[in-house]
Amino acid sequence: MVPGITGGVDVVVRSHAIEEALAKYRAGWSLDQFFYTNAELFDYERRTWLARQWFLIGHSSEVPQTGSYIVREVLAESLIVVRTSPDTVKGFFNVCRHRGSRICSDDGLAAAFTCPYHAWSYGIDGRLRSAAALMDGIDKAELGLKTVQLREIGGLLFCTLDPNTPNLDSASFLPGLEYQGVPSARIAARRQYPTAANWKLVMENFHECYHCLPAHPQYSGVMGHVKRYAMDAAGPAAAWNSEVDAWARTQAIADFPQSVVETAEADWSYTEITRFPIGGGRRTQSEDGQPVAPLMGRYTRYDGGVATFGVPPFSFFFLLNDHAVLFQFLPRATEFTDVTVTWLVDAASVPDAVDVERMVWLWDVTTLQDKAIIEANAAGVRSRAYEPGPFSKLEQWGVPLITQYIDDLRSQ
């Protein structure tokens, strides 16, 4: 067999405790404590449901030339992501085929990968090149690095640990990434927000704005759509619909591809690109609404819009006229989730033309606030007093994720 054999997913038997928790699930209510705190369940998820998801793990600029590679951890697996040609990026498990040693520890540039334990050497295509004192009759072609399913789409690098995960369909968002100039962008900033909470609490928070007014005064002051998603009232929704309609008719860029303009009557979905105004005449998401970087991609003017889309359940994107924001969520442990935010700007923009602190301000302060409220939520969920509560009408965008998760676990 040629090297590059694909790593598989563990066969895991579901315990009685997990079966019992799934049977108790009540649709429309938050989950039992078990789902947020049980280590056995997280290990089961990691080996099954989570392994089948697509995760954003980087940007093409991080592997700019043949031989450039990055080392990333996904669900306790160390991965090597390497550019093997100008047009091809591949992913491999960072596991030597001899004794299982880690091969790479840091990002870098290499013509080959050499294991530090016994010096087995692999080409950047994963093939075993040399192995001193190998026994006679051993076929080196069978000892290549095991591959991980990886896709480079519009400058974004995605991977999944399950070789049987369906291919990632990019038709709905690739044209938007290309219009934005994401394939040729550069990273202006990246910040980490490690959050001491189960991934479901993190994602439930991300998908609702019920908490925006009490928890996010800065975000609520900048983003006009809060008046719709954080209130159960017809008046604010009608006012927002009127503002969006006026913006779409008089200001919005007309040639942004495959976008749907949000209205109060049509609930947007992360699976399609939705554009709407930031609101209040702002040109971008800075504190004063003024630009923080040169225009990106094919934009020729500021229209004050923001495009949103996602690769659910763990990757989400916000595209502004002058920068793009990438959200990566990565479950690490039963009660620990990595949250990474990356800001992109046009590759041709010089450092002096980008005001990084003004650019990161909104999502930095908002994500820090989210970290605090999610960790407080997690602390309460650990209490003996905790029991599931009903989701409100303003939390419905997160319900499909939980419903799909439960259905998938029941059926696998």
PDB file of N, CA, C and O in Angstrom, residues 230-256:
ATOM      1  N   ALA A 230     -31.910  40.745  20.688  1.00  0.00           N
ATOM      2  CA  ALA A 230     -31.815  40.753  22.151  1.00  0.00           C
ATOM      3  C   ALA A 230     -33.115  41.198  22.809  1.00  0.00           C
ATOM      4  O   ALA A 230     -33.171  41.339  24.022  1.00  0.00           O
ATOM      5  N   MET A 231     -34.156  41.433  22.002  1.00  0.00           N
ATOM      6  CA  MET A 231     -35.419  41.913  22.555  1.00  0.00           C
ATOM      7  C   MET A 231     -36.582  41.121  21.972  1.00  0.00           C
ATOM      8  O   MET A 231     -36.587  40.808  20.783  1.00  0.00           O
ATOM      9  N   ASP A 232     -37.550  40.844  22.804  1.00  0.00           N
ATOM     10  CA  ASP A 232     -38.776  40.183  22.358  1.00  0.00           C
ATOM     11  C   ASP A 232     -39.841  41.263  22.178  1.00  0.00           C
ATOM     12  O   ASP A 232     -40.777  41.383  22.951  1.00  0.00           O
ATOM     13  N   ALA A 233     -39.654  42.072  21.146  1.00  0.00           N
ATOM     14  CA  ALA A 233     -40.554  43.193  20.925  1.00  0.00           C
ATOM     15  C   ALA A 233     -40.653  43.478  19.440  1.00  0.00           C
ATOM     16  O   ALA A 233     -39.654  43.448  18.722  1.00  0.00           O
ATOM     17  N   ALA A 234     -41.864  43.789  18.975  1.00  0.00           N
ATOM     18  CA  ALA A 234     -42.073  44.019  17.544  1.00  0.00           C
ATOM     19  C   ALA A 234     -41.463  45.332  17.085  1.00  0.00           C
ATOM     20  O   ALA A 234     -40.961  45.428  15.962  1.00  0.00           O
ATOM     21  N   GLY A 235     -41.495  46.345  17.945  1.00  0.00           N
ATOM     22  CA  GLY A 235     -40.997  47.656  17.552  1.00  0.00           C
ATOM     23  C   GLY A 235     -39.541  47.664  17.130  1.00  0.00           C
ATOM     24  O   GLY A 235     -39.205  48.127  16.027  1.00  0.00           O
ATOM     25  N   PRO A 236     -38.626  47.164  17.982  1.00  0.00           N
ATOM     26  CA  PRO A 236     -37.211  47.121  17.591  1.00  0.00           C
ATOM     27  C   PRO A 236     -36.964  46.317  16.330  1.00  0.00           C
ATOM     28  O   PRO A 236     -36.146  46.700  15.500  1.00  0.00           O
ATOM     29  N   ALA A 237     -37.675  45.205  16.165  1.00  0.00           N
ATOM     30  CA  ALA A 237     -37.495  44.396  14.961  1.00  0.00           C
ATOM     31  C   ALA A 237     -37.927  45.169  13.726  1.00  0.00           C
ATOM     32  O   ALA A 237     -37.259  45.133  12.681  1.00  0.00           O
ATOM     33  N   ALA A 238     -39.028  45.895  13.828  1.00  0.00           N
ATOM     34  CA  ALA A 238     -39.513  46.674  12.692  1.00  0.00           C
ATOM     35  C   ALA A 238     -38.546  47.805  12.363  1.00  0.00           C
ATOM     36  O   ALA A 238     -38.291  48.097  11.185  1.00  0.00           O
ATOM     37  N   ALA A 239     -37.993  48.437  13.410  1.00  0.00           N
ATOM     38  CA  ALA A 239     -37.035  49.516  13.177  1.00  0.00           C
ATOM     39  C   ALA A 239     -35.777  48.988  12.494  1.00  0.00           C
ATOM     40  O   ALA A 239     -35.227  49.622  11.585  1.00  0.00           O
ATOM     41  N   TRP A 240     -35.320  47.813  12.939  1.00  0.00           N
ATOM     42  CA  TRP A 240     -34.130  47.221  12.321  1.00  0.00           C
ATOM     43  C   TRP A 240     -34.421  46.834  10.872  1.00  0.00           C
ATOM     44  O   TRP A 240     -33.607  47.065   9.982  1.00  0.00           O
ATOM     45  N   ASN A 241     -35.589  46.266  10.622  1.00  0.00           N
ATOM     46  CA  ASN A 241     -35.953  45.888   9.269  1.00  0.00           C
ATOM     47  C   ASN A 241     -35.961  47.113   8.347  1.00  0.00           C
ATOM     48  O   ASN A 241     -35.482  47.047   7.202  1.00  0.00           O
ATOM     49  N   SER A 242     -36.450  48.217   8.844  1.00  0.00           N
ATOM     50  CA  SER A 242     -36.480  49.449   8.062  1.00  0.00           C
ATOM     51  C   SER A 242     -35.063  49.942   7.765  1.00  0.00           C
ATOM     52  O   SER A 242     -34.762  50.380   6.643  1.00  0.00           O
ATOM     53  N   GLU A 243     -34.169  49.860   8.770  1.00  0.00           N
ATOM     54  CA  GLU A 243     -32.786  50.292   8.578  1.00  0.00           C
ATOM     55  C   GLU A 243     -32.067  49.404   7.563  1.00  0.00           C
ATOM     56  O   GLU A 243     -31.324  49.901   6.698  1.00  0.00           O
ATOM     57  N   VAL A 244     -32.283  48.090   7.666  1.00  0.00           N
ATOM     58  CA  VAL A 244     -31.656  47.162   6.723  1.00  0.00           C
ATOM     59  C   VAL A 244     -32.164  47.417   5.313  1.00  0.00           C
ATOM     60  O   VAL A 244     -31.392  47.437   4.338  1.00  0.00           O
ATOM     61  N   ASP A 245     -33.463  47.635   5.180  1.00  0.00           N
ATOM     62  CA  ASP A 245     -34.048  47.872   3.866  1.00  0.00           C
ATOM     63  C   ASP A 245     -33.474  49.132   3.225  1.00  0.00           C
ATOM     64  O   ASP A 245     -33.111  49.132   2.037  1.00  0.00           O
ATOM     65  N   ALA A 246     -33.377  50.209   4.003  1.00  0.00           N
ATOM     66  CA  ALA A 246     -32.818  51.457   3.476  1.00  0.00           C
ATOM     67  C   ALA A 246     -31.356  51.277   3.078  1.00  0.00           C
ATOM     68  O   ALA A 246     -30.912  51.782   2.040  1.00  0.00           O
ATOM     69  N   TRP A 247     -30.611  50.558   3.903  1.00  0.00           N
ATOM     70  CA  TRP A 247     -29.193  50.296   3.594  1.00  0.00           C
ATOM     71  C   TRP A 247     -29.062  49.483   2.319  1.00  0.00           C
ATOM     72  O   TRP A 247     -28.238  49.794   1.450  1.00  0.00           O
ATOM     73  N   ALA A 248     -29.864  48.443   2.179  1.00  0.00           N
ATOM     74  CA  ALA A 248     -29.789  47.574   0.996  1.00  0.00           C
ATOM     75  C   ALA A 248     -30.105  48.341  -0.277  1.00  0.00           C
ATOM     76  O   ALA A 248     -29.520  48.087  -1.332  1.00  0.00           O
ATOM     77  N   ARG A 249     -31.023  49.307  -0.209  1.00  0.00           N
ATOM     78  CA  ARG A 249     -31.434  50.057  -1.392  1.00  0.00           C
ATOM     79  C   ARG A 249     -30.463  51.174  -1.751  1.00  0.00           C
ATOM     80  O   ARG A 249     -30.274  51.481  -2.937  1.00  0.00           O
ATOM     81  N   THR A 250     -29.828  51.763  -0.748  1.00  0.00           N
ATOM     82  CA  THR A 250     -29.084  52.995  -1.013  1.00  0.00           C
ATOM     83  C   THR A 250     -27.582  52.896  -0.807  1.00  0.00           C
ATOM     84  O   THR A 250     -26.835  53.711  -1.351  1.00  0.00           O
ATOM     85  N   GLN A 251     -27.110  51.928  -0.026  1.00  0.00           N
ATOM     86  CA  GLN A 251     -25.690  51.894   0.324  1.00  0.00           C
ATOM     87  C   GLN A 251     -24.986  50.585   0.013  1.00  0.00           C
ATOM     88  O   GLN A 251     -23.798  50.584  -0.305  1.00  0.00           O
ATOM     89  N   ALA A 252     -25.676  49.472   0.119  1.00  0.00           N
ATOM     90  CA  ALA A 252     -25.026  48.167   0.038  1.00  0.00           C
ATOM     91  C   ALA A 252     -24.359  47.943  -1.309  1.00  0.00           C
ATOM     92  O   ALA A 252     -24.902  48.300  -2.362  1.00  0.00           O
ATOM     93  N   ILE A 253     -23.175  47.349  -1.261  1.00  0.00           N
ATOM     94  CA  ILE A 253     -22.489  46.946  -2.476  1.00  0.00           C
ATOM     95  C   ILE A 253     -23.325  45.873  -3.172  1.00  0.00           C
ATOM     96  O   ILE A 253     -23.736  44.889  -2.539  1.00  0.00           O
ATOM     97  N   ALA A 254     -23.564  46.066  -4.453  1.00  0.00           N
ATOM     98  CA  ALA A 254     -24.507  45.207  -5.157  1.00  0.00           C
ATOM     99  C   ALA A 254     -23.900  43.916  -5.675  1.00  0.00           C
ATOM    100  O   ALA A 254     -24.623  42.950  -5.923  1.00  0.00           O
ATOM    101  N   ASP A 255     -22.570  43.871  -5.837  1.00  0.00           N
ATOM    102  CA  ASP A 255     -21.985  42.707  -6.508  1.00  0.00           C
ATOM    103  C   ASP A 255     -21.360  41.690  -5.568  1.00  0.00           C
ATOM    104  O   ASP A 255     -20.679  40.768  -6.025  1.00  0.00           O
ATOM    105  N   PHE A 256     -21.568  41.838  -4.246  1.00  0.00           N
ATOM    106  CA  PHE A 256     -21.044  40.819  -3.336  1.00  0.00           C
ATOM    107  C   PHE A 256     -21.766  39.504  -3.634  1.00  0.00           C
ATOM    108  O   PHE A 256     -22.995  39.451  -3.627  1.00  0.00           O
TER     109      PHE A 256
END
